[in-house]
Short mmCIF file of N, CA and C in Angstrom, two decimals:
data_model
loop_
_atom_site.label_atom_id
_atom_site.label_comp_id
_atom_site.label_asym_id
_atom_site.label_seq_id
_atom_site.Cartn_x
_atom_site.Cartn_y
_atom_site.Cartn_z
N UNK A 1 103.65 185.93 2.07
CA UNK A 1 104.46 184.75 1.88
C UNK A 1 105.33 184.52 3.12
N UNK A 2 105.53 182.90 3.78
CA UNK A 2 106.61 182.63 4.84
C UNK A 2 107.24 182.50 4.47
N UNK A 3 108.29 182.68 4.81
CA UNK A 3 110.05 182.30 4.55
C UNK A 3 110.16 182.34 6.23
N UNK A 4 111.37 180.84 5.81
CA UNK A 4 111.74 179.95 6.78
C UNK A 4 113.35 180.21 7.02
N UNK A 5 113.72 180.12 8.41
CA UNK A 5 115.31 180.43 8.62
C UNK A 5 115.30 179.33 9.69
N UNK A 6 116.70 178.92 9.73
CA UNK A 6 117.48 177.88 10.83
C UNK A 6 118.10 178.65 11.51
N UNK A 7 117.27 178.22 12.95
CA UNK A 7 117.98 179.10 14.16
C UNK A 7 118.44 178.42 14.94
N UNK A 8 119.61 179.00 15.78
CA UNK A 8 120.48 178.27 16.65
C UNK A 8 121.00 179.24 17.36
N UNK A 9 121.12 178.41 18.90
CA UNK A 9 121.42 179.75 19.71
C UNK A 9 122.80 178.79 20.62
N UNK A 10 123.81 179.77 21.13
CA UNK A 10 124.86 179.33 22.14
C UNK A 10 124.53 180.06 23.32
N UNK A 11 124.48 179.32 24.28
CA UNK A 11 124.31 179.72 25.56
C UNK A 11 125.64 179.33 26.53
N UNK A 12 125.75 180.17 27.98
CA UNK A 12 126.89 179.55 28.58
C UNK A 12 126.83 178.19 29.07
N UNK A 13 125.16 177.94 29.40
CA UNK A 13 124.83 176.46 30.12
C UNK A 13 123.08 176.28 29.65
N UNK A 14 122.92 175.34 29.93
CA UNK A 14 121.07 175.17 30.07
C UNK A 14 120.43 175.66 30.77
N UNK A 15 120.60 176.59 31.43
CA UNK A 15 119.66 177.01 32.65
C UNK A 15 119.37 178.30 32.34
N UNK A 16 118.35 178.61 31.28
CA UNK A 16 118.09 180.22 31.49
C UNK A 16 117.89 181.45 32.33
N UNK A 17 117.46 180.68 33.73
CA UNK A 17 117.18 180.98 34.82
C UNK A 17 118.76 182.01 35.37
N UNK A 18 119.95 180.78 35.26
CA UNK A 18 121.19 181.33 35.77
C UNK A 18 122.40 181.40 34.61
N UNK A 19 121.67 180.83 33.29
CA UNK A 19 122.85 181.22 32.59
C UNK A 19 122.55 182.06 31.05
N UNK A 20 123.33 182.64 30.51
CA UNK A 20 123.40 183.57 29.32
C UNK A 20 123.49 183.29 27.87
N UNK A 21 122.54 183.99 27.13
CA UNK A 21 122.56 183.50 25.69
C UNK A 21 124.00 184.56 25.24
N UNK A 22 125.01 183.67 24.17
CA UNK A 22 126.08 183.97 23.95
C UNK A 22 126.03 184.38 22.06
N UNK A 23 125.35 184.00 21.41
CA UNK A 23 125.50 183.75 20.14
C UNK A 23 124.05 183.53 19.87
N UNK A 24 123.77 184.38 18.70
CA UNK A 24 122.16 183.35 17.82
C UNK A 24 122.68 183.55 16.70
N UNK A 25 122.20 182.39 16.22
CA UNK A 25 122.41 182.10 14.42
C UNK A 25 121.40 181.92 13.33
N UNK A 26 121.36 182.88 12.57
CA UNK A 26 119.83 182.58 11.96
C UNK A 26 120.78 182.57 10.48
N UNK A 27 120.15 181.30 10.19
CA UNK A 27 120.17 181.24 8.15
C UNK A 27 119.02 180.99 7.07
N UNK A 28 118.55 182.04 6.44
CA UNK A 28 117.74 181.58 6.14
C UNK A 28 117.67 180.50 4.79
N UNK A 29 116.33 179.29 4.87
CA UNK A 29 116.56 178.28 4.52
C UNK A 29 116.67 178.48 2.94
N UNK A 30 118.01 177.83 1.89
CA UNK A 30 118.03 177.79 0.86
C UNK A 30 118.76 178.91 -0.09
N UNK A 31 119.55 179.89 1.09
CA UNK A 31 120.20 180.91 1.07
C UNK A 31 121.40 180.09 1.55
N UNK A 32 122.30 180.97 0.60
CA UNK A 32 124.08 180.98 1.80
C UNK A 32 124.19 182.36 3.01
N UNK A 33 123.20 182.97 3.29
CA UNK A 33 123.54 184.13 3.78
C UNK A 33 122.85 183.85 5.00
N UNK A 34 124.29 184.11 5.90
CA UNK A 34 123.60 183.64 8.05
C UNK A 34 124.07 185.15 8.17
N UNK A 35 123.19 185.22 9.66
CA UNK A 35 123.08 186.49 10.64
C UNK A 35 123.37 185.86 11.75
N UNK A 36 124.93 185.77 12.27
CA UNK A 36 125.52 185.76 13.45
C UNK A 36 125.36 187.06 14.26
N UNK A 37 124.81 186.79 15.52
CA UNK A 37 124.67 187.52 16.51
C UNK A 37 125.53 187.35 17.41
N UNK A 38 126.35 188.68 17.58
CA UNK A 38 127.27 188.31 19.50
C UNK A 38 127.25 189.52 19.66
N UNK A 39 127.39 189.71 21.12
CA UNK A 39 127.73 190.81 21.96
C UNK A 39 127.80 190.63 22.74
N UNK A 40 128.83 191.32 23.20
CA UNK A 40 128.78 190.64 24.79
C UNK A 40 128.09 191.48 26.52
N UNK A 41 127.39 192.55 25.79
CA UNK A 41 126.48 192.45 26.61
C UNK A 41 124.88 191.96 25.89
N UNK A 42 124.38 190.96 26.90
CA UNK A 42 123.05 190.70 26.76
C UNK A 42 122.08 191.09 25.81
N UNK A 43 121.67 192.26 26.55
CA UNK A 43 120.66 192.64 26.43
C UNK A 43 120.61 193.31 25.10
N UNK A 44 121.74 193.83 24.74
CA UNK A 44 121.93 194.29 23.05
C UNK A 44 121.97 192.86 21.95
N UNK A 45 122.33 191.88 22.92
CA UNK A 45 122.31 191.15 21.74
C UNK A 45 120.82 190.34 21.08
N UNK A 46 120.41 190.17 22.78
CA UNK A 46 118.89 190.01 22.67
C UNK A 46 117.98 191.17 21.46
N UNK A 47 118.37 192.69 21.92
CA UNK A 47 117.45 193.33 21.39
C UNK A 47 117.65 193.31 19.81
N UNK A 48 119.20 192.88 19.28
CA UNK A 48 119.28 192.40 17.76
C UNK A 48 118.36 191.71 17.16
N UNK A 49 118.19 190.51 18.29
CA UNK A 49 117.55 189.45 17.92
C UNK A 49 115.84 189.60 17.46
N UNK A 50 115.61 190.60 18.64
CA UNK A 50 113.42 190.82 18.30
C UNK A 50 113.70 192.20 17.02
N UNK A 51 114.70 192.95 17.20
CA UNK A 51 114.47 193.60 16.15
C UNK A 51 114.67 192.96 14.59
N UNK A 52 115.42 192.08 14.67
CA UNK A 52 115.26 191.23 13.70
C UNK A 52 113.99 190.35 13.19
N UNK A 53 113.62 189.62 14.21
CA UNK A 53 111.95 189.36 14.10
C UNK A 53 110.66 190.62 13.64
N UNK A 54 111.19 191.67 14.49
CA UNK A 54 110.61 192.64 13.69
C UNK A 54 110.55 193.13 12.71
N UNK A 55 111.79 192.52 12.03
CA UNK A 55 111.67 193.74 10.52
C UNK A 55 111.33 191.75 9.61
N UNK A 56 110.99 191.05 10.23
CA UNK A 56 110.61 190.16 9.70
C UNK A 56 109.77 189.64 9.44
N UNK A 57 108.66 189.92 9.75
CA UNK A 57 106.97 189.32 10.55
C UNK A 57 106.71 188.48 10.12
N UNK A 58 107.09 188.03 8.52
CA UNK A 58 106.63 186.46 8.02
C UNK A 58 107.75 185.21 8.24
N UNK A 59 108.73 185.68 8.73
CA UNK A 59 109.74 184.34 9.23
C UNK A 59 109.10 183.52 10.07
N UNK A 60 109.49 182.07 9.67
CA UNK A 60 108.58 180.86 10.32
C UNK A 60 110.79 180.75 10.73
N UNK A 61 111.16 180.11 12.03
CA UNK A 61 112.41 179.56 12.62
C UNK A 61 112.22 178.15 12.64
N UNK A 62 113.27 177.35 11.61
CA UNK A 62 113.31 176.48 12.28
C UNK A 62 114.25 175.77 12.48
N UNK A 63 114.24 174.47 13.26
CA UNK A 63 115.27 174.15 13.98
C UNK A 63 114.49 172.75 15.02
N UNK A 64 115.78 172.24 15.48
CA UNK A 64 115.87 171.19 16.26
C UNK A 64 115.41 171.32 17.82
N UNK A 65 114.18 171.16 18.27
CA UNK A 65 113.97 171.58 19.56
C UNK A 65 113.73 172.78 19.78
N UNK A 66 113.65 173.62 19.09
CA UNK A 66 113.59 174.92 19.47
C UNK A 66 112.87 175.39 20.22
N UNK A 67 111.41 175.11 19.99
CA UNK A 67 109.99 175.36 20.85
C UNK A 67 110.59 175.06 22.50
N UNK A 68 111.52 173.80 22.68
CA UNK A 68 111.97 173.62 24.07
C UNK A 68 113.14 173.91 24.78
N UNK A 69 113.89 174.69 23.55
CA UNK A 69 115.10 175.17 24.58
C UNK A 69 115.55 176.87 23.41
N UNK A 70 116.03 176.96 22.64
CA UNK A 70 115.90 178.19 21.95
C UNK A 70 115.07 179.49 22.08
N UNK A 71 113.84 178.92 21.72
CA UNK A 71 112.91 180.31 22.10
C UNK A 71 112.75 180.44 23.24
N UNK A 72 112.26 179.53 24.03
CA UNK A 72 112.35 179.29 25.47
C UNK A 72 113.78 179.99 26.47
N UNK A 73 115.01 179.52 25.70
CA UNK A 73 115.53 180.17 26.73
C UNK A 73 115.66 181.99 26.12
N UNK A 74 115.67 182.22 24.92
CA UNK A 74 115.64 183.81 24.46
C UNK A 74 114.24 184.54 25.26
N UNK A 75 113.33 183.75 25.42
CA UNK A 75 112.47 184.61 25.98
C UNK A 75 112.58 184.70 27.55
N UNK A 76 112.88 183.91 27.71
CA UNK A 76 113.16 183.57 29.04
C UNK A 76 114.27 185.43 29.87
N UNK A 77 115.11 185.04 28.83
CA UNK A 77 116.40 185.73 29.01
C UNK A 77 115.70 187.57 28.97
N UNK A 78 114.89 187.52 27.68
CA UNK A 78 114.37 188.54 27.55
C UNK A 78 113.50 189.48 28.20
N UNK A 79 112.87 188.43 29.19
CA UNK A 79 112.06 189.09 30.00
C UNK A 79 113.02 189.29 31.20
N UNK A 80 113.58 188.97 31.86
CA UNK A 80 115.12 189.61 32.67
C UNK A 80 115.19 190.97 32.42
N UNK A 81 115.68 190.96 30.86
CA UNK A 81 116.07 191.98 30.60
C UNK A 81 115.33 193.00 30.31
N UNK A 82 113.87 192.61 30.39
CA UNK A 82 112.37 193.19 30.01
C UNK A 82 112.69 193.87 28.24
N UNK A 83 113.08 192.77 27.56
CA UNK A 83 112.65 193.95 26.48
C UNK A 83 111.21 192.97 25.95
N UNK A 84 110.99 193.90 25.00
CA UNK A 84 109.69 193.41 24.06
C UNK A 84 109.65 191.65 23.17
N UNK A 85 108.94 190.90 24.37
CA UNK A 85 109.07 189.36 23.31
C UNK A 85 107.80 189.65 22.00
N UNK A 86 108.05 189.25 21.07
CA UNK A 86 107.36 189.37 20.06
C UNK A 86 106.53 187.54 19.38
N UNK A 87 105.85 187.57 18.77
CA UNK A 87 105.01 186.46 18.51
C UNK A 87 106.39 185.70 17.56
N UNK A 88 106.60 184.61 17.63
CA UNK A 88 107.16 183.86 16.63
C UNK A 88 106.59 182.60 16.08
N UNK A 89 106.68 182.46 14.75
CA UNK A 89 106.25 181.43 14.23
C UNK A 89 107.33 180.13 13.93
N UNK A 90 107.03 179.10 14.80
CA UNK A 90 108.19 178.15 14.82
C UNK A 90 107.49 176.54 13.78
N UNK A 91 108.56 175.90 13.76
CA UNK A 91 108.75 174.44 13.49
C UNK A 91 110.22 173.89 13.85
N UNK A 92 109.67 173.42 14.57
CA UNK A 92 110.46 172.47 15.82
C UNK A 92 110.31 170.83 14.77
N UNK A 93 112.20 170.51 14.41
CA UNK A 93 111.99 169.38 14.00
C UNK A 93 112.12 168.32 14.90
N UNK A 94 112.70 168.16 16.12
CA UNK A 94 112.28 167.52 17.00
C UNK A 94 111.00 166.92 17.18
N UNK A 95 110.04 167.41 16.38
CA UNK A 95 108.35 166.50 16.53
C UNK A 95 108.59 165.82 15.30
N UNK A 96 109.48 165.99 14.46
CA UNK A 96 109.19 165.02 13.30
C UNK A 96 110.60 164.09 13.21
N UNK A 97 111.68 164.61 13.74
CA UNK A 97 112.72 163.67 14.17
C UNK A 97 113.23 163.29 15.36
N UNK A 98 112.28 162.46 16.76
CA UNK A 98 112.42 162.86 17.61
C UNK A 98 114.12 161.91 18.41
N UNK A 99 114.08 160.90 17.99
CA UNK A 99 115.31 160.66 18.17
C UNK A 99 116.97 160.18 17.17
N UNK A 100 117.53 160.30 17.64
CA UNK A 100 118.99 159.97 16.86
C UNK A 100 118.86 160.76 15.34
N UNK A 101 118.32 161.96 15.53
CA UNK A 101 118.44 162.42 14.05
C UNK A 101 119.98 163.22 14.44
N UNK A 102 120.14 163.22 12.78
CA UNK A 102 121.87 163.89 13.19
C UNK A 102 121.88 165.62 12.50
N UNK A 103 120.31 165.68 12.44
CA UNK A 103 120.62 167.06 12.07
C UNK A 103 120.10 167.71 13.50
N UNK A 104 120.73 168.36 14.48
CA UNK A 104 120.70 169.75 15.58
C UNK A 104 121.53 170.43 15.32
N UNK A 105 122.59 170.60 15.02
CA UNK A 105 123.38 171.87 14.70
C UNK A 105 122.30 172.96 13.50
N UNK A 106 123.30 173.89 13.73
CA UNK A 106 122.90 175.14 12.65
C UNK A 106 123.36 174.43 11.04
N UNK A 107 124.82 173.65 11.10
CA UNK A 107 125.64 174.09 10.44
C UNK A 107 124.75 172.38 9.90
N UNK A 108 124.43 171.55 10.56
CA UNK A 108 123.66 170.24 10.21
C UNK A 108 122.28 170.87 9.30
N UNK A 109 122.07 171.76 10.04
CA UNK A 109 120.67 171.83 9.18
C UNK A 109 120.74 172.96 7.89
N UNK A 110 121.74 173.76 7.92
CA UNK A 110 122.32 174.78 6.54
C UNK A 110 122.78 173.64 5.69
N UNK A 111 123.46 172.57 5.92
CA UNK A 111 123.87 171.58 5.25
C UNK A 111 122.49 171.33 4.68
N UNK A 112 121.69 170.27 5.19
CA UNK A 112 120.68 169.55 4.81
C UNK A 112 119.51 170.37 3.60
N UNK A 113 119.45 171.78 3.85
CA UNK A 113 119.10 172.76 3.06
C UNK A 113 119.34 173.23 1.88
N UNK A 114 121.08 173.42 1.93
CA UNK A 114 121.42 174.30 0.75
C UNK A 114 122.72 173.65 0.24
N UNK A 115 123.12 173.01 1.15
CA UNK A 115 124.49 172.22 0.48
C UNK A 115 125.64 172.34 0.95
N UNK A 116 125.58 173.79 1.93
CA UNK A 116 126.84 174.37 2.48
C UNK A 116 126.98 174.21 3.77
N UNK A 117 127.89 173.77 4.25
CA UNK A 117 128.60 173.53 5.31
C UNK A 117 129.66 174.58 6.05
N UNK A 118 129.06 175.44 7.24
CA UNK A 118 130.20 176.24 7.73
C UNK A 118 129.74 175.29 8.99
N UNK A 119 131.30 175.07 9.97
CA UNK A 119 131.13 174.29 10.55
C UNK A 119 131.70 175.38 11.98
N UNK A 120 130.91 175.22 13.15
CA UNK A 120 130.68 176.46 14.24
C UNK A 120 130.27 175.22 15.61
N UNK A 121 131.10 175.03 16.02
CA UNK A 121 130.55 174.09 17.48
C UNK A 121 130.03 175.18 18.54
N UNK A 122 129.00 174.69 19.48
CA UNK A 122 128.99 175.28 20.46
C UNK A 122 130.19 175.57 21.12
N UNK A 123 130.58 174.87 21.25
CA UNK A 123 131.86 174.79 22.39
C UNK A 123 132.58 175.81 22.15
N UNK A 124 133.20 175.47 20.52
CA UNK A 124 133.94 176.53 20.41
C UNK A 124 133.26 177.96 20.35
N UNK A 125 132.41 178.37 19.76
CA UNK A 125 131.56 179.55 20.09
C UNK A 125 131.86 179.92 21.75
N UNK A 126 131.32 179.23 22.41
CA UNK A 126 131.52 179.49 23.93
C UNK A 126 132.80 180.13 24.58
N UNK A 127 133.84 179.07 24.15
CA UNK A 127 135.41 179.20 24.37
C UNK A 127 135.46 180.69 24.04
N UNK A 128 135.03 181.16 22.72
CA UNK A 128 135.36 182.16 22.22
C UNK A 128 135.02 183.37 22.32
N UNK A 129 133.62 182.99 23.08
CA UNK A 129 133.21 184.00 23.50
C UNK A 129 133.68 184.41 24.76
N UNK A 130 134.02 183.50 25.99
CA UNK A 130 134.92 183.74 27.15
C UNK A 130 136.15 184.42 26.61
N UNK A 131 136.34 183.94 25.81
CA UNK A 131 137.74 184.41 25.83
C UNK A 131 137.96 185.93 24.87
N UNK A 132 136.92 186.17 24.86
CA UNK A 132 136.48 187.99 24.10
C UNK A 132 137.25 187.61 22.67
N UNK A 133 137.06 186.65 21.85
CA UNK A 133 137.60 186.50 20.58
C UNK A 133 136.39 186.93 19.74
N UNK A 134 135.62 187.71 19.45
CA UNK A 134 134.49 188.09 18.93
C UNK A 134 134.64 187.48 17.64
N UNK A 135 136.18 187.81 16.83
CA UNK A 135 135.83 187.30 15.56
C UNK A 135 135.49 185.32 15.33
N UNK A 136 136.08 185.40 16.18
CA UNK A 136 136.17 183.56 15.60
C UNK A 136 134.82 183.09 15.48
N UNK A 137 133.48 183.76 16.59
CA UNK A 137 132.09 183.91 16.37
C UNK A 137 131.83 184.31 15.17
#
């Protein structure tokens, strides 16, 4: 059986190349229960992330764009850091809502799902993570 989760990731900028994944957010769909990821080094937070896929093998992720900037930049990041990228099974709603949809957030698409609303901006994630506030993540 698949089971489906909404993933969302904070990064410092768009450029995987020169910038850092800060936060991933996985909820899975139709649950109240999310798996916030931070650390503030990298590469542990990355390796949360595939070991999580690992103890998961039937999770399908989905989310807004993901196929073009999410997995993309985690793998991206991951191979830097060389750990193990693992196969993921995605749906990218971006092919079925490709413009002015108002669900891209995490907290847009946990809404649209289950009813609940925790509300988490990038920005502030970011702020917070500069500023070593781990909990407010």
């Amino acid at each position: 059986m698949t089971y489906s989760a909404l993933l969302d990731i904070e990064t410092t900028g768009l450029d995987p190349f020169s910038n850092r994944v800060v936060a991933i957010g996985i909820a899975p769909l139709f649950l109240k229960d999310w798996h916030i990821y931070v650390d503030e080094d990298e590469q542990k937070l990355l390796a949360a992330f595939w070991t999580f896929v690992e103890q998961n093998p039937s999770m399908k992720f989905v989310g807004y764009n993901i196929d073009k900037f999410d997995l993309y930049f985690l793998r991206i990041r991951s191979l830097k850091h060389r750990l193990r990228i693992l196969p993921i099974a995605s749906e990218d709603l971006f092919r079925i809502y490709p413009e002015g949809v108002r669900w891209h957030s995490l907290a847009d698409l946990q809404e649209l799902f289950s009813g609940v609303r925790k509300e988490r901006t990038g920005q502030a994630v970011q702020e917070a993570f500069l500023a070593k506030d781990f909990d407010k993540i």
